[in-house]
CSV table of C-alpha atoms in Angstrom, one decimal:
chain,number,residue,atom,x,y,z
A,115,MET,CA,1.4,21.5,-20.6
A,116,THR,CA,1.3,21.5,-16.8
A,117,SER,CA,4.3,21.0,-14.6
A,118,ASP,CA,4.5,18.0,-12.4
A,119,ARG,CA,7.1,19.5,-10.1
A,120,LEU,CA,6.1,20.0,-6.5
A,121,PRO,CA,5.5,23.6,-5.3
A,122,ASP,CA,8.5,25.2,-3.7
A,123,ARG,CA,7.5,24.4,-0.1
A,124,ARG,CA,9.3,22.6,2.6
A,125,TRP,CA,8.5,18.9,3.1
A,126,PRO,CA,6.9,17.9,6.4
A,127,ARG,CA,9.2,16.7,9.1
A,128,GLY,CA,10.7,13.3,8.3
A,129,TYR,CA,9.2,13.1,4.8
A,130,ARG,CA,12.5,13.2,3.0
A,131,ARG,CA,13.8,10.3,5.1
A,132,LEU,CA,10.6,8.4,4.4
A,133,LEU,CA,11.0,9.0,0.7
A,134,ALA,CA,14.6,7.6,0.9
A,135,ALA,CA,13.4,4.6,2.9
A,136,ARG,CA,10.6,3.9,0.4
A,137,VAL,CA,13.0,4.0,-2.5
A,138,LEU,CA,15.4,1.6,-0.6
A,139,LEU,CA,12.5,-0.8,0.1
A,140,ARG,CA,12.1,-1.2,-3.7
A,141,SER,CA,15.7,-2.2,-4.2
A,142,TYR,CA,15.2,-5.7,-5.6
A,143,PHE,CA,18.5,-6.6,-7.0
A,144,PHE,CA,17.2,-10.1,-7.9
A,145,VAL,CA,14.4,-9.0,-10.2
A,146,PRO,CA,16.4,-9.2,-13.5
A,147,PHE,CA,17.7,-12.6,-12.5
A,148,ILE,CA,14.8,-14.4,-10.8
A,149,VAL,CA,14.1,-16.5,-13.8
A,150,LEU,CA,17.8,-17.4,-14.2
A,151,TYR,CA,18.2,-18.0,-10.5
A,152,ALA,CA,15.2,-20.4,-10.6
A,153,ARG,CA,16.6,-22.2,-13.6
A,154,ASP,CA,19.9,-22.8,-11.8
A,155,ILE,CA,18.2,-24.4,-8.8
A,156,GLY,CA,16.1,-26.6,-11.0
A,157,VAL,CA,12.9,-24.6,-11.1
A,158,SER,CA,11.3,-24.2,-14.6
A,159,LEU,CA,9.6,-21.1,-15.8
A,160,GLY,CA,6.2,-22.7,-15.4
A,161,THR,CA,7.0,-23.8,-11.8
A,162,LEU,CA,8.3,-20.3,-11.0
A,163,LEU,CA,5.1,-18.8,-12.2
A,164,ALA,CA,3.2,-21.3,-9.9
A,165,VAL,CA,5.4,-20.1,-7.0
A,166,GLU,CA,4.6,-16.5,-7.9
A,167,ALA,CA,0.9,-17.4,-8.1
A,168,PHE,CA,1.1,-18.8,-4.6
A,169,PHE,CA,2.8,-15.6,-3.5
A,170,SER,CA,0.1,-13.5,-5.1
A,171,ALA,CA,-2.7,-15.6,-3.6
A,172,LEU,CA,-1.1,-15.1,-0.1
A,173,VAL,CA,-1.0,-11.3,-0.8
A,174,VAL,CA,-4.7,-11.3,-1.7
A,175,VAL,CA,-5.6,-13.2,1.5
A,176,VAL,CA,-3.6,-11.2,4.0
A,177,ASP,CA,-3.3,-7.8,2.4
A,178,VAL,CA,-6.4,-6.0,3.6
A,179,PRO,CA,-6.4,-7.6,7.1
A,180,VAL,CA,-2.7,-6.7,7.5
A,181,GLY,CA,-3.4,-3.2,6.3
A,182,VAL,CA,-6.0,-2.8,9.1
A,183,ILE,CA,-3.5,-4.1,11.6
A,184,ALA,CA,-1.0,-1.6,10.2
A,185,ASP,CA,-3.4,1.2,10.9
A,186,ARG,CA,-3.8,-0.1,14.5
A,187,ILE,CA,-0.1,-0.5,15.4
A,188,GLY,CA,1.0,2.5,13.3
A,189,PRO,CA,2.4,2.5,9.7
A,190,ARG,CA,6.0,3.1,10.9
A,191,GLN,CA,6.0,0.0,13.0
A,192,ALA,CA,4.4,-1.9,10.2
A,193,LEU,CA,7.1,-0.8,7.8
A,194,ILE,CA,9.8,-1.9,10.1
A,195,ILE,CA,8.3,-5.4,10.6
A,196,GLY,CA,7.7,-5.7,6.8
A,197,ALA,CA,11.2,-4.7,5.8
A,198,SER,CA,12.7,-7.0,8.4
A,199,ALA,CA,10.6,-9.9,7.0
A,200,GLU,CA,11.7,-9.1,3.5
A,201,ALA,CA,15.3,-9.0,4.5
A,202,ALA,CA,15.0,-12.4,6.2
A,203,ALA,CA,13.3,-14.0,3.1
A,204,ALA,CA,16.0,-12.6,0.8
A,205,LEU,CA,18.8,-13.8,3.1
A,206,LEU,CA,17.4,-17.3,3.2
A,207,LEU,CA,17.4,-17.5,-0.6
A,208,ALA,CA,20.9,-16.1,-0.7
A,209,LEU,CA,22.3,-18.7,1.7
A,210,THR,CA,20.1,-21.7,0.8
A,211,ALA,CA,19.5,-22.1,-3.0
A,212,HIS,CA,16.9,-24.9,-3.0
A,213,PRO,CA,13.5,-25.2,-4.6
A,214,ALA,CA,11.9,-25.9,-1.2
A,215,VAL,CA,13.2,-22.7,0.2
A,216,LEU,CA,11.9,-20.8,-2.8
A,217,TRP,CA,8.4,-22.0,-1.9
A,218,SER,CA,8.8,-21.7,1.9
A,219,VAL,CA,9.8,-18.0,1.9
A,220,GLN,CA,6.8,-16.8,0.0
A,221,PRO,CA,4.7,-16.2,3.1
A,222,LEU,CA,7.5,-13.9,4.4
A,223,PHE,CA,7.5,-12.0,1.1
A,224,ALA,CA,3.7,-11.8,1.1
A,225,LEU,CA,3.7,-10.4,4.7
A,226,ALA,CA,6.4,-8.0,3.7
A,227,LEU,CA,4.6,-6.7,0.7
A,228,ALA,CA,1.3,-6.4,2.5
A,229,LEU,CA,2.9,-4.4,5.3
A,230,THR,CA,5.3,-2.2,3.3
A,231,GLN,CA,3.2,-1.4,0.2
A,232,GLY,CA,0.2,-0.3,2.2
A,233,ALA,CA,1.9,1.3,5.2
A,234,ASP,CA,4.5,3.3,3.3
A,235,SER,CA,1.8,5.2,1.3
A,236,GLY,CA,-0.3,5.4,4.5
A,237,LEU,CA,2.6,7.0,6.4
A,238,ALA,CA,3.3,9.3,3.5
A,239,GLY,CA,-0.3,10.4,3.5
A,240,ALA,CA,-0.3,10.9,7.3
A,241,LEU,CA,2.9,13.0,7.2
A,242,LEU,CA,1.6,15.2,4.4
A,243,ARG,CA,-1.7,15.7,6.2
A,244,GLU,CA,0.0,16.6,9.5
A,245,GLY,CA,2.2,19.0,7.5
A,246,GLY,CA,-1.0,20.7,6.0
A,247,GLN,CA,-0.2,19.4,2.5
A,248,PRO,CA,-2.6,16.5,1.8
A,249,GLU,CA,-3.3,17.7,-1.8
A,250,ARG,CA,0.3,16.9,-2.7
A,251,PHE,CA,-0.2,13.2,-2.3
A,252,GLU,CA,-0.6,12.1,-5.9
A,253,ARG,CA,2.3,14.3,-7.1
A,254,ALA,CA,4.5,13.0,-4.3
A,255,GLU,CA,3.7,9.4,-5.3
A,256,ARG,CA,4.7,10.2,-8.9
A,257,ILE,CA,8.0,11.6,-7.6
A,258,LEU,CA,8.4,8.3,-5.7
A,259,GLN,CA,7.7,6.2,-8.8
A,260,SER,CA,10.2,8.1,-10.9
A,261,SER,CA,12.8,8.2,-8.1
A,262,SER,CA,12.5,4.4,-7.6
A,263,LEU,CA,13.0,3.7,-11.3
A,264,GLY,CA,16.0,6.0,-11.4
A,265,TRP,CA,17.5,4.3,-8.3
A,266,ASN,CA,16.7,0.9,-9.6
A,267,ALA,CA,18.8,1.7,-12.7
A,268,ALA,CA,21.8,1.8,-10.4
A,269,VAL,CA,20.6,-1.3,-8.5
A,270,PHE,CA,20.2,-3.4,-11.7
A,271,ALA,CA,23.5,-2.3,-13.1
A,272,LEU,CA,25.2,-3.4,-9.9
A,273,ALA,CA,23.1,-6.6,-9.9
A,274,SER,CA,24.7,-7.5,-13.3
A,275,LEU,CA,28.2,-7.3,-11.6
A,276,LEU,CA,27.0,-9.3,-8.6
A,277,SER,CA,25.5,-11.9,-10.9
A,278,LEU,CA,29.0,-12.8,-12.1
A,279,LYS,CA,29.6,-14.2,-8.6
A,280,GLY,CA,26.3,-16.1,-8.7
A,281,PHE,CA,22.7,-15.1,-9.0
A,282,ALA,CA,22.2,-15.8,-5.3
A,283,THR,CA,24.3,-12.7,-4.5
A,284,THR,CA,21.5,-10.5,-5.8
A,285,PHE,CA,19.3,-11.8,-2.9
A,286,LEU,CA,22.1,-11.1,-0.4
A,287,ALA,CA,22.4,-7.5,-1.7
A,288,THR,CA,18.6,-7.1,-1.4
A,289,ALA,CA,18.7,-8.3,2.3
A,290,VAL,CA,21.5,-5.8,3.2
A,291,VAL,CA,19.6,-2.8,1.7
A,292,GLN,CA,16.4,-3.8,3.3
A,293,LEU,CA,18.1,-3.8,6.7
A,294,PHE,CA,19.6,-0.4,6.0
A,295,ALA,CA,16.0,0.8,5.3
A,296,VAL,CA,14.9,-0.6,8.7
A,297,VAL,CA,17.6,1.6,10.4
A,298,LEU,CA,16.3,4.6,8.5
A,299,LEU,CA,12.7,3.9,9.3
A,300,CYS,CA,13.5,3.8,13.0
A,301,THR,CA,14.4,7.5,12.8
A,302,LEU,CA,11.0,8.6,11.4
A,303,PRO,CA,8.2,10.2,13.4
A,304,ASP,CA,5.3,7.9,14.4
A,305,ALA,CA,2.5,9.6,12.4
A,306,ARG,CA,-0.9,7.9,12.8
A,307,THR,CA,-3.8,7.8,10.4
A,308,SER,CA,-6.2,10.7,10.0
A,309,PHE,CA,-9.0,8.7,11.7
A,310,ALA,CA,-6.9,6.8,14.3
A,311,ASP,CA,-9.7,6.4,16.8
A,312,ALA,CA,-12.1,5.0,14.2
A,313,ALA,CA,-9.4,2.8,12.7
A,314,ASP,CA,-8.5,1.4,16.1
A,315,ARG,CA,-12.1,0.3,16.5
A,316,LEU,CA,-12.3,-1.4,13.1
A,317,THR,CA,-11.6,-5.1,12.8
A,318,PRO,CA,-10.5,-6.6,9.5
A,319,ARG,CA,-14.0,-8.2,9.2
A,320,THR,CA,-15.7,-4.8,9.7
A,321,TRP,CA,-13.4,-3.1,7.3
A,322,LEU,CA,-14.1,-5.7,4.6
A,323,ARG,CA,-17.9,-5.4,5.2
A,324,ARG,CA,-17.6,-1.6,4.7
A,325,LEU,CA,-15.6,-2.2,1.5
A,326,ARG,CA,-18.2,-4.6,0.2
A,327,ALA,CA,-21.0,-2.1,0.9
A,328,ALA,CA,-19.0,0.7,-0.8
A,329,LEU,CA,-18.5,-1.5,-3.9
A,330,GLN,CA,-22.2,-2.3,-4.0
A,331,GLU,CA,-23.1,1.4,-3.8
A,332,SER,CA,-20.4,3.0,-6.0
A,333,ARG,CA,-20.1,2.2,-9.7
A,334,SER,CA,-17.0,4.3,-10.0
A,335,LEU,CA,-15.2,2.4,-7.3
A,336,ARG,CA,-16.0,-0.9,-9.0
A,337,LEU,CA,-14.6,0.5,-12.3
A,338,ASP,CA,-11.4,1.8,-10.5
A,339,LEU,CA,-10.7,-1.6,-9.0
A,340,LEU,CA,-11.4,-3.4,-12.3
A,341,ALA,CA,-8.9,-1.1,-14.0
A,342,MET,CA,-6.4,-1.9,-11.2
A,343,VAL,CA,-6.9,-5.6,-11.6
A,344,LEU,CA,-6.3,-5.5,-15.4
A,345,THR,CA,-3.2,-3.3,-15.3
A,346,GLY,CA,-1.8,-5.0,-12.2
A,347,THR,CA,-2.1,-8.4,-13.8
A,348,ALA,CA,-0.4,-7.2,-17.0
A,349,PHE,CA,2.4,-5.5,-15.2
A,350,SER,CA,3.0,-8.5,-12.9
A,351,VAL,CA,3.2,-10.9,-15.8
A,352,LEU,CA,5.6,-8.6,-17.7
A,353,LEU,CA,7.8,-8.0,-14.6
A,354,TYR,CA,8.7,-11.7,-14.5
A,355,LEU,CA,9.0,-12.2,-18.2
A,356,VAL,CA,11.1,-9.1,-19.1
A,357,PRO,CA,14.4,-11.0,-18.5
A,358,ALA,CA,13.2,-13.8,-20.8
A,359,TYR,CA,12.3,-11.2,-23.5
A,360,LEU,CA,15.7,-9.5,-23.2
A,361,VAL,CA,17.6,-12.8,-23.5
A,362,ALA,CA,15.4,-13.9,-26.4
A,363,SER,CA,16.2,-10.6,-28.2
A,364,GLY,CA,19.9,-11.5,-28.1
A,365,ILE,CA,21.1,-9.8,-24.9
A,366,ASP,CA,23.6,-11.8,-22.9
A,367,GLU,CA,22.0,-13.2,-19.7
A,368,HIS,CA,24.5,-11.5,-17.4
A,369,LEU,CA,23.8,-8.2,-19.1
A,370,THR,CA,20.0,-8.4,-18.3
A,371,GLY,CA,20.6,-6.4,-15.2
A,372,ALA,CA,22.4,-3.6,-17.1
A,373,ALA,CA,19.6,-3.7,-19.8
A,374,THR,CA,17.0,-3.5,-17.1
A,375,ALA,CA,18.9,-0.5,-15.6
A,376,VAL,CA,18.8,1.3,-19.0
A,377,ILE,CA,15.0,0.6,-19.1
A,378,SER,CA,14.4,1.9,-15.6
A,379,LEU,CA,16.5,5.0,-16.1
A,380,ALA,CA,14.7,5.9,-19.4
A,381,ALA,CA,11.3,5.0,-17.9
A,382,ALA,CA,12.0,7.3,-14.9
A,383,GLY,CA,12.5,10.2,-17.2
A,384,VAL,CA,9.6,9.4,-19.5
A,385,GLY,CA,7.2,8.8,-16.6
A,386,TYR,CA,8.2,12.1,-14.9
A,387,LEU,CA,8.0,14.2,-18.1
A,388,LEU,CA,4.7,12.9,-19.5
A,389,PRO,CA,2.4,15.9,-19.5
A,390,GLY,CA,0.2,15.9,-16.4
A,391,SER,CA,-2.7,17.1,-18.5
A,392,TRP,CA,-2.7,13.8,-20.5
A,393,ASN,CA,-5.7,11.6,-20.0
A,394,LEU,CA,-4.6,8.4,-18.3
A,395,ARG,CA,-6.2,6.4,-21.1
A,396,ILE,CA,-3.3,7.6,-23.4
A,397,THR,CA,-0.8,6.3,-20.9
A,398,VAL,CA,-2.5,2.9,-20.8
A,399,VAL,CA,-2.4,2.8,-24.6
A,400,LEU,CA,1.3,3.6,-24.6
A,401,ALA,CA,1.8,0.7,-22.1
A,402,ALA,CA,-0.2,-1.6,-24.3
A,403,VAL,CA,2.0,-0.6,-27.3
A,404,GLY,CA,5.0,-1.4,-25.2
A,405,ALA,CA,3.7,-4.9,-24.3
A,406,LEU,CA,3.0,-5.6,-27.9
A,407,LEU,CA,6.6,-4.6,-28.9
A,408,PHE,CA,7.9,-7.6,-26.8
A,409,VAL,CA,6.8,-9.9,-29.7
A,410,LEU,CA,9.6,-8.5,-31.9
A,411,PRO,CA,12.9,-10.5,-31.5
A,412,TYR,CA,15.1,-7.4,-31.5
A,413,ALA,CA,17.0,-5.9,-28.6
A,414,ALA,CA,16.0,-2.3,-29.5
A,415,ALA,CA,12.3,-3.3,-29.5
A,416,ALA,CA,12.6,-5.1,-26.2
A,417,LEU,CA,14.3,-2.1,-24.6
A,418,LEU,CA,11.7,0.3,-25.9
A,419,ALA,CA,8.9,-2.0,-24.8
A,420,GLY,CA,10.3,-2.1,-21.3
A,421,VAL,CA,10.5,1.7,-21.2
A,422,LEU,CA,6.9,2.2,-22.3
A,423,VAL,CA,5.5,-0.4,-19.9
A,424,GLN,CA,7.4,0.9,-16.9
A,425,ALA,CA,6.7,4.5,-17.6
A,426,GLY,CA,3.0,3.7,-17.9
A,427,GLN,CA,3.1,1.9,-14.6
A,428,ALA,CA,4.9,4.9,-13.0
A,429,ARG,CA,2.1,7.2,-14.1
A,430,LEU,CA,-0.9,4.9,-13.3
A,431,VAL,CA,0.0,3.6,-9.9
A,432,PRO,CA,0.1,7.1,-8.2
A,433,ARG,CA,-3.3,7.9,-9.7
A,434,PHE,CA,-4.8,4.7,-8.5
A,435,ARG,CA,-3.3,5.3,-5.0
A,436,ALA,CA,-4.6,8.9,-4.8
A,437,GLN,CA,-8.1,7.9,-6.0
A,438,THR,CA,-8.3,5.0,-3.5
A,439,MET,CA,-7.0,7.2,-0.7
A,440,ALA,CA,-9.7,9.8,-1.5
A,441,ASP,CA,-12.4,7.1,-1.6
A,442,LEU,CA,-11.4,4.8,1.3
A,443,GLY,CA,-8.7,6.7,3.3
A,444,SER,CA,-11.2,7.8,6.0
A,445,TRP,CA,-11.2,4.2,7.3
A,446,GLY,CA,-7.4,4.2,7.6
A,447,GLU,CA,-4.7,5.1,5.1
A,448,ALA,CA,-2.7,1.9,5.2
A,449,SER,CA,-5.9,-0.2,4.9
A,450,ALA,CA,-6.9,1.9,1.8
A,451,MET,CA,-3.5,1.4,0.2
A,452,SER,CA,-3.7,-2.3,0.8
A,453,VAL,CA,-6.7,-2.4,-1.6
A,454,VAL,CA,-4.4,-1.1,-4.3
A,455,THR,CA,-1.9,-3.9,-3.7
A,456,THR,CA,-4.6,-6.5,-3.5
A,457,THR,CA,-6.1,-5.5,-6.8
A,458,ALA,CA,-2.7,-5.6,-8.4
A,459,SER,CA,-2.2,-9.1,-7.2
A,460,VAL,CA,-5.5,-10.8,-7.5
A,461,GLY,CA,-5.5,-11.1,-11.3
A,462,PHE,CA,-2.0,-12.6,-11.3
A,463,ALA,CA,-3.0,-15.0,-8.5
A,464,VAL,CA,-5.9,-16.2,-10.7
A,465,LEU,CA,-4.0,-16.3,-14.0
A,466,ALA,CA,-0.5,-17.5,-12.8
A,467,PRO,CA,-1.5,-21.1,-12.1
A,468,VAL,CA,-2.2,-21.6,-15.8
A,469,LEU,CA,0.6,-19.4,-17.0
A,470,GLY,CA,2.9,-22.4,-17.2
A,471,LEU,CA,0.5,-24.0,-19.6
A,472,LEU,CA,0.0,-20.7,-21.4
A,473,THR,CA,3.8,-20.3,-21.7
A,474,ASP,CA,4.1,-23.7,-23.2
A,475,THR,CA,1.2,-23.1,-25.6
A,476,LEU,CA,1.4,-19.4,-26.4
A,477,ARG,CA,5.1,-18.9,-25.7
A,478,PRO,CA,6.3,-15.5,-24.4
A,479,THR,CA,5.1,-13.9,-27.6
A,480,GLY,CA,1.5,-15.0,-26.9
A,481,LEU,CA,1.8,-13.8,-23.3
A,482,ALA,CA,2.9,-10.3,-24.5
A,483,VAL,CA,-0.3,-10.2,-26.7
A,484,LEU,CA,-2.3,-11.3,-23.7
A,485,CYS,CA,-0.9,-8.4,-21.6
A,486,THR,CA,-1.6,-6.0,-24.4
A,487,VAL,CA,-5.3,-7.1,-24.4
A,488,LEU,CA,-5.4,-6.7,-20.6
A,489,LEU,CA,-4.1,-3.1,-20.8
A,490,LEU,CA,-6.4,-2.2,-23.6
A,491,GLY,CA,-9.3,-3.6,-21.5
A,492,ALA,CA,-8.2,-1.3,-18.7
A,493,GLY,CA,-8.3,1.6,-21.1
A,494,ILE,CA,-11.9,0.7,-22.0
A,495,THR,CA,-12.7,0.5,-18.3
A,496,MET,CA,-11.3,4.0,-17.8
A,497,THR,CA,-13.4,5.3,-20.7
A,498,GLU,CA,-16.4,3.8,-19.1
A,499,ARG,CA,-15.5,5.5,-15.8
A,500,LEU,CA,-15.9,8.9,-17.4
A,501,HIS,CA,-19.6,8.2,-17.3
A,502,ARG,CA,-19.4,6.8,-13.7
A,503,GLY,CA,-22.0,7.3,-11.0
A,504,ASP,CA,-21.2,8.9,-7.7
A,505,GLY,CA,-18.1,8.1,-5.7
A,506,PRO,CA,-18.2,5.9,-2.6
A,507,GLU,CA,-18.6,8.9,-0.2
A,508,VAL,CA,-21.6,10.3,-2.2
A,509,ALA,CA,-23.0,6.8,-2.6
A,510,ALA,CA,-22.8,6.2,1.1
A,511,ARG,CA,-24.6,9.4,1.9
A,512,ARG,CA,-27.3,8.5,-0.6
A,513,LYS,CA,-27.7,5.1,1.0
A,514,GLU,CA,-27.9,6.7,4.4
A,515,ASP,CA,-30.5,9.2,3.3
A,516,ARG,CA,-32.5,6.4,1.7
A,517,MET,CA,-32.4,4.3,4.9
A,518,THR,CA,-33.4,7.4,7.0
A,519,ALA,CA,-36.3,8.0,4.6
A,520,GLU,CA,-37.4,4.4,4.9
A,521,GLU,CA,-37.2,4.5,8.7
A,522,ALA,CA,-39.3,7.7,8.8
A,523,ALA,CA,-41.9,6.1,6.6
C-alpha cells in the first residue's frame, strides 16, 4: 500500500493560505437543509430540482468562457469576484425567503461556481509550478477534498444548531464565511498561469475550438469527459437528495445537519486512507454500492451510503482534475479546470428538468437506483479507457504531422 501523504517539503509561498481559503469556499451551511428551506417557502422538491437544473444549465453555458476570462485577469482576482458573488447570493436568500428570489440568485451562484471551482485549482497549480512542485497537484487536491469533508463536518453540525433559528440562517452563515474567505484571498500572491502570454491571446471561442479539436483527435479525452459526466450527474443528484433519504430513514429533520456532519467526517477519513494503489474503478464501484444502499429505509444504511458516496467523490475528483490539467492545462489552468466543472454539471442540467417527474414516478428509491446505474456506467467507461488511444497532446502532434505531410505532398 502506498502512502498518500505529501513528501516532507515546504509548501510554496501562500499555498497554505490558499488551501484554507479553498476549504472555506466550500462551507455551504445550507446544503443539508436546502430541501427543507425550499419546502418552507413553498417550493416543492420537483420545482427545486428544476431550479437546480436552471443553475446547472447556466454553469454549462458560462463555465468555460468564464474560465478563459479567469486566466486573463488572474485566478486570484477571479476567486475574489466569485466568492463575493456567492456571498451576495447567500445573503439575499437569508434576508428574503421567497421563491422568486431562489430563482433570481441562480445566475450569481452559477457565476460564483464557474469562477471559484476553476480558478482555485488553477491558482493551486500555478503556485505549485512556481514552487517547483507541479507533480504534487493530484495529491494536494486529494488533501483538499479530505480537508473539506472534515471541515464540513463542523459546518453541518453547526448548521443543525442554526436551523433551530430557521433554515434561512444557514444561508447567512454561508455568506459570512464566504466574505471571510475573500479577506484571506486578498493576501495571496498573484500567480499567473504557466502559459500566461498564450492564455491572454486566447478568446473563449478560440479555446472552445481547440477543445473541440482535441476531443475529435483524442479518444482518451472523450472517455475521461464521459466518465466525469456520469459521475458528476450521480453525485449532483445524490447531493440534493441525501437530506430526503436521511429523513425517510427516521432521522429528525433538524438533525440532518449533524447526520451529514457524521457522513462528511467519516468520508474524509475513508477517502484519505483508501490505498493510492487502488484502481479507480474499485472506488466507482464502492460509490455505486453506496448509492444503492439509499434504497434501504434504515438510518444506518443511509449513513453508510453517504460515507461511501462522498469518499468515492473525494477520490475521483482529484484524479479527474489532475488528468484534465495534464491534457488541457497548457491553454490555461483555470480554463482547464472549468472543463471539470462543466462535465460535472452538464448531465444534471439535462436530467434535472425531468427529475421532478422521475421523483413522482420512481420516488427517491428509484433515483438511487438510477444513480447506481450512472456510477456503474462510469466504471465501464474507465475500463474502456485502459485500452484508450493517445492523449490529446500526442493526438495533436499526430494531427500536425499528418497535416505537414499533406502539405508536403
